Short mmCIF file of C-alpha atoms in Angstrom, two decimals:
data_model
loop_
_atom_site.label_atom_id
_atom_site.label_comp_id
_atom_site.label_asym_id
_atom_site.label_seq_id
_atom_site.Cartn_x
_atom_site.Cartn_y
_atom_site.Cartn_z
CA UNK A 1 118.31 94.07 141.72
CA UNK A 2 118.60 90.32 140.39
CA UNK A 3 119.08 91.61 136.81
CA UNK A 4 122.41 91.09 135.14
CA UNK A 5 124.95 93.57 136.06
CA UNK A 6 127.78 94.98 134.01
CA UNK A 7 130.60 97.33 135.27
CA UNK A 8 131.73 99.56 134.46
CA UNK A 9 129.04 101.54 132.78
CA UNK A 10 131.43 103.46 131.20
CA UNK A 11 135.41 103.24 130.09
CA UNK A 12 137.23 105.90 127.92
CA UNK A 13 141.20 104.59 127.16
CA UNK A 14 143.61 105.78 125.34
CA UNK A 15 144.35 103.64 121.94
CA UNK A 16 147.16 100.87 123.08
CA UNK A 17 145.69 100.34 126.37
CA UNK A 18 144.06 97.09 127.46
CA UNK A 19 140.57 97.36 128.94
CA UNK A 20 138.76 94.33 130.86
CA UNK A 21 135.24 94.65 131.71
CA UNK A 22 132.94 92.39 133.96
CA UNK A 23 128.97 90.84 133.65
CA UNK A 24 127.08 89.23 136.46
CA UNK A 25 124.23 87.16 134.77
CA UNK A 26 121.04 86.22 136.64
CA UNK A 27 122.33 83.96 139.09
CA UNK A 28 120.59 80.53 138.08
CA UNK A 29 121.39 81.00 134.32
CA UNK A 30 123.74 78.75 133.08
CA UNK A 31 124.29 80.66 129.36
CA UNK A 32 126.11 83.56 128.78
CA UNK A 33 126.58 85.88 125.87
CA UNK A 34 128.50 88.94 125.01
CA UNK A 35 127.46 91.08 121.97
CA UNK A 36 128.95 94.42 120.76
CA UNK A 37 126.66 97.39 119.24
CA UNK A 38 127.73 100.23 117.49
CA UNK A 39 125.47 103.51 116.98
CA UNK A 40 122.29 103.06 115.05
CA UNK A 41 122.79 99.08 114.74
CA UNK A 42 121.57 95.88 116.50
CA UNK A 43 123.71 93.92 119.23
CA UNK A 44 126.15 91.78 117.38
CA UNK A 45 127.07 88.47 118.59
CA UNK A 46 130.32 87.65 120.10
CA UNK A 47 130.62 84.99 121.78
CA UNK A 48 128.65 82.50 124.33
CA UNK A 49 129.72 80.69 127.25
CA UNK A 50 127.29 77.79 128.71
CA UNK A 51 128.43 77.19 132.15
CA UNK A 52 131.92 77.76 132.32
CA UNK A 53 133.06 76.69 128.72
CA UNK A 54 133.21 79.02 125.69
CA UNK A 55 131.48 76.98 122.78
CA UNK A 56 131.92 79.58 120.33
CA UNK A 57 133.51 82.71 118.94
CA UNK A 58 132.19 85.06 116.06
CA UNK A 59 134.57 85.82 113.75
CA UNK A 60 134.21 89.28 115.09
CA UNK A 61 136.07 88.31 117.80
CA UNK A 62 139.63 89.01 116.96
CA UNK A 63 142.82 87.46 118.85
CA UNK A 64 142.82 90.59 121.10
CA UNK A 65 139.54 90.14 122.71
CA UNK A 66 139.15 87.19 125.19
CA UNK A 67 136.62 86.10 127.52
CA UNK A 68 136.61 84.22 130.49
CA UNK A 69 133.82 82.50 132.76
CA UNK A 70 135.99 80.39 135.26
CA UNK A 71 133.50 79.11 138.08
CA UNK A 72 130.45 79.42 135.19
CA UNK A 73 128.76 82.39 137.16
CA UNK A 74 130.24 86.13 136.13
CA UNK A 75 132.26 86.41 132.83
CA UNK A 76 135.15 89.08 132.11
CA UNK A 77 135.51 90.33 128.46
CA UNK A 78 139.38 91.85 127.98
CA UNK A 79 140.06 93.75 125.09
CA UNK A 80 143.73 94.23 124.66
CA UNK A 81 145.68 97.09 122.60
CA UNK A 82 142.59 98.74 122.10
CA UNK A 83 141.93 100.06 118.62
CA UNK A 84 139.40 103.48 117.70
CA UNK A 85 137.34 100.80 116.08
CA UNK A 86 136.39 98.97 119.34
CA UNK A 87 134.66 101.97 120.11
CA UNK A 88 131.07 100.73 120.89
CA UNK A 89 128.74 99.36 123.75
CA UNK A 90 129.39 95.73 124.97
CA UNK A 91 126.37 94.34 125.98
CA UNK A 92 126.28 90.86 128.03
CA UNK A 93 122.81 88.65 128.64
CA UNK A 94 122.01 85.12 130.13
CA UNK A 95 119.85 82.53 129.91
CA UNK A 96 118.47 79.34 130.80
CA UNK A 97 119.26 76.18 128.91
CA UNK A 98 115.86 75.18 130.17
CA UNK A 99 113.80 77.71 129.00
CA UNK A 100 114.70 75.32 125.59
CA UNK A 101 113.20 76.97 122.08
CA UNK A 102 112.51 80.40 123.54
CA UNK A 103 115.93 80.99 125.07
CA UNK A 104 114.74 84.31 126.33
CA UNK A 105 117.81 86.18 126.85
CA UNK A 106 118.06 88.89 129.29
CA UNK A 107 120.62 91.73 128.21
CA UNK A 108 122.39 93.54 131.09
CA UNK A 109 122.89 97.85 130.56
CA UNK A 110 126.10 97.30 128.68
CA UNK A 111 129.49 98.77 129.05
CA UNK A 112 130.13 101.73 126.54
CA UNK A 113 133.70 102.23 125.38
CA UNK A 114 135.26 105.03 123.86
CA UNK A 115 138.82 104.83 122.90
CA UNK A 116 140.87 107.90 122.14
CA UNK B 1 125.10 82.59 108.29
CA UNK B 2 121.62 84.26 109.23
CA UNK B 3 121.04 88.01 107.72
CA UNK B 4 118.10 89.80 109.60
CA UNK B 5 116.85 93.63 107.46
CA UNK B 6 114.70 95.50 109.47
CA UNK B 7 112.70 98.67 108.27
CA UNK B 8 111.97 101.40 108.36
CA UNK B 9 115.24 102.74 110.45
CA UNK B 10 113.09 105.58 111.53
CA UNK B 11 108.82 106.85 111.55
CA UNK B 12 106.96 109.03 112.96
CA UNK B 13 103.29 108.34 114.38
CA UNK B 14 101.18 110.57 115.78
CA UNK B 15 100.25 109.72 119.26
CA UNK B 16 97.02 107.17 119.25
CA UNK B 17 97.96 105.89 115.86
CA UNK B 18 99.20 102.31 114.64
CA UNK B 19 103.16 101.18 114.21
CA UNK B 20 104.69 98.89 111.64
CA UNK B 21 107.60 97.65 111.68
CA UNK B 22 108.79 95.30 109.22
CA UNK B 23 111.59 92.49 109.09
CA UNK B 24 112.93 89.90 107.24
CA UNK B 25 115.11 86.96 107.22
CA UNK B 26 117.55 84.85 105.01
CA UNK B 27 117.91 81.33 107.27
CA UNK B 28 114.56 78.49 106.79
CA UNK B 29 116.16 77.64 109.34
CA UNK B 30 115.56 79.79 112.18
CA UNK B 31 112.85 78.89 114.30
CA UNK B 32 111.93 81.42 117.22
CA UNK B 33 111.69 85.25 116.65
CA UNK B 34 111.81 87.43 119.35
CA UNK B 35 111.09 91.16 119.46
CA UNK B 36 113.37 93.62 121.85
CA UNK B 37 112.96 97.18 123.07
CA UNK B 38 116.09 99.49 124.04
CA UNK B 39 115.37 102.45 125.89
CA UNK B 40 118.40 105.07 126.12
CA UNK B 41 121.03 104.10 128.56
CA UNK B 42 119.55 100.41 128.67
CA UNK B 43 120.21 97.02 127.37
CA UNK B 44 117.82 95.44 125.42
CA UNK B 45 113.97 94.15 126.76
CA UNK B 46 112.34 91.22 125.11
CA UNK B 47 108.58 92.39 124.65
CA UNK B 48 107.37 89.48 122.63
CA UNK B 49 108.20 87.08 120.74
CA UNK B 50 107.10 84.37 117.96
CA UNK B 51 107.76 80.57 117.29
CA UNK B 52 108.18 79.52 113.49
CA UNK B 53 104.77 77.03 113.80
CA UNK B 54 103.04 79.81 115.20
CA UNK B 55 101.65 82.66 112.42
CA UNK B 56 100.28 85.56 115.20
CA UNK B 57 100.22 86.23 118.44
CA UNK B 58 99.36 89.11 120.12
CA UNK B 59 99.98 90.97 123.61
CA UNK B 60 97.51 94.18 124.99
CA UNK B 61 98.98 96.56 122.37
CA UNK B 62 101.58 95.05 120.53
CA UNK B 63 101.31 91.89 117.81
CA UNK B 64 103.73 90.08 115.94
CA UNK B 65 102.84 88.46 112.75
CA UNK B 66 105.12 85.83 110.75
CA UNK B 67 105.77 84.74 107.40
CA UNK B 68 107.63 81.25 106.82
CA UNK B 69 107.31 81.25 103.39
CA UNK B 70 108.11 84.21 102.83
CA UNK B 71 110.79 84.72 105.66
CA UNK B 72 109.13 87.88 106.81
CA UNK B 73 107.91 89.02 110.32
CA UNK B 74 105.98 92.23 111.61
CA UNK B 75 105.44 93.96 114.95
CA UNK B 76 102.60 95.98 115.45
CA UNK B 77 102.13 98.58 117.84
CA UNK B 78 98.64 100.26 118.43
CA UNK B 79 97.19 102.95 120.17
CA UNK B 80 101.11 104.37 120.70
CA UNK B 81 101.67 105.97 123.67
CA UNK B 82 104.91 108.83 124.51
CA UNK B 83 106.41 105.89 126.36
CA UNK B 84 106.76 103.74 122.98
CA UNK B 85 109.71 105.74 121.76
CA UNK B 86 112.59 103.72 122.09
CA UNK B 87 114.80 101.34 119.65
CA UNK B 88 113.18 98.43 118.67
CA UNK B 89 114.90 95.57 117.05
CA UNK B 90 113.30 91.89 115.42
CA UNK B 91 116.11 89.34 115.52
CA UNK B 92 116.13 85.67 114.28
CA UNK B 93 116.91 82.61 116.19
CA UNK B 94 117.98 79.62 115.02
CA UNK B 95 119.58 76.61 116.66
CA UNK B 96 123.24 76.03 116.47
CA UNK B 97 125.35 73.41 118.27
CA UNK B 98 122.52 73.00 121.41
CA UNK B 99 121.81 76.68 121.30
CA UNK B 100 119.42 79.25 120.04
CA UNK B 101 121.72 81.51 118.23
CA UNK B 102 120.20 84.89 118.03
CA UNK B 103 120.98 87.61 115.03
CA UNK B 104 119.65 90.98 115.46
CA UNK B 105 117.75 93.73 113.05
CA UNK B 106 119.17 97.22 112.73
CA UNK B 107 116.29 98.55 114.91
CA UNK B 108 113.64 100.95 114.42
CA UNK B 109 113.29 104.24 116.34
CA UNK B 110 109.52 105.34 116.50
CA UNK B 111 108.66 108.94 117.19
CA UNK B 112 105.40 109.15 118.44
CA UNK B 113 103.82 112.85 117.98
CA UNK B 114 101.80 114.05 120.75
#
């Protein structure tokens, strides 16, 4: 499968506990993003990595989340003293800067978390 | 920043029948639309999408239509079929810093009626 990959599919925590999950893009796609969804609502943006530097942060993105993409190819999202209210599915997709206007982005299964 | 309402959150069509689904947007300056599907379990699928000079386009069974002026933007679905329930969400791109920042609907889940 040459789709992007996240793992794992599925994490349940305990509030307080930090939880670090991983996305594989398509393998020629220099962009990354990360988005968050909640039940009944559309992906909401996070933040977006093109190669390996993060060029920006939504404000949604408080000083306990971080993300990494050190070689520019898979990314790790790490969510630390995890709160009830990070509860939700964290979806990751790539692209390719020269795909230009379209940007089509291609959106990976997603990692649901549920935190206790 | 961009602010994308989709509607309705829900319908139901009876199988055969034509879909609507209706979305609009507060940025002039977002330029690309693209329409995803989300089937249970799965990340989102773009099915089609639309480019701000562009006012329809149309694939087999499915048609977007856009609005500038009026910042609004349809998808159409005809003939549904069982395997056209799913989420389906507009979203509104517009370019930000060398990128095509993407904001998404609040989806619509059709429920087609055999």
């Amino acid at each position: 499968d040459t789709g992007v990959s996240q793992n794992p599919r599925h994490k349940i925590t305990k509030r307080g506990q930090n939880v670090t999950f991983r996305c594989d893009p398509i393998s020629e796609h220099n962009r990354l993003y990360w988005y968050r969804q909640t039940l009944g609502q559309g992906p909401e943006f996070l933040t977006y990595f093109q190669n390996e530097a993060q060029l920006e942060k939504s404000r949604l993105l408080s000083d306990r989340f971080s993300a990494e993409r050190p070689k520019g190819s898979f990314s790790t999202l790490e969510i630390q003293r995890t709160e009830q209210g990070d509860s939700a599915m964290y979806l990751c997709a790539s692209s390719l800067r020269s795909q230009g206007l379209r940007n089509e982005q291609f959106f990976g299964p997603g990692t649901r978390l549920t935190v206790l | 920043g961009e602010n994308v309402e989709q509607h309705p959150s829900t319908l139901s069509v009876q199988e055969g029948d034509s879909a609507v689904i209706k979305c609009t947007y507060s940025d002039s300056a977002s330029n690309y639309f693209p329409w995803y599907k989300q089937e249970l379990g799965k990340g989102p699928q773009l099915i089609i999408d639309i480019r701000s000079n562009v006012g329809e386009k149309k694939d087999q069974r499915i048609a977007v239509t856009l609005n500038k002026t009026a910042k609004h933007f349809s998808l159409h679905i005809t003939e549904t079929q069982p395997e056209d329930s799913a989420v389906y969400f507009c979203a509104a791109s517009n370019p930000q810093g060398g990128y095509q920042k993407v904001t998404f609907g609040t989806g619509t889940k059709p429920h087609v009626i055999p």
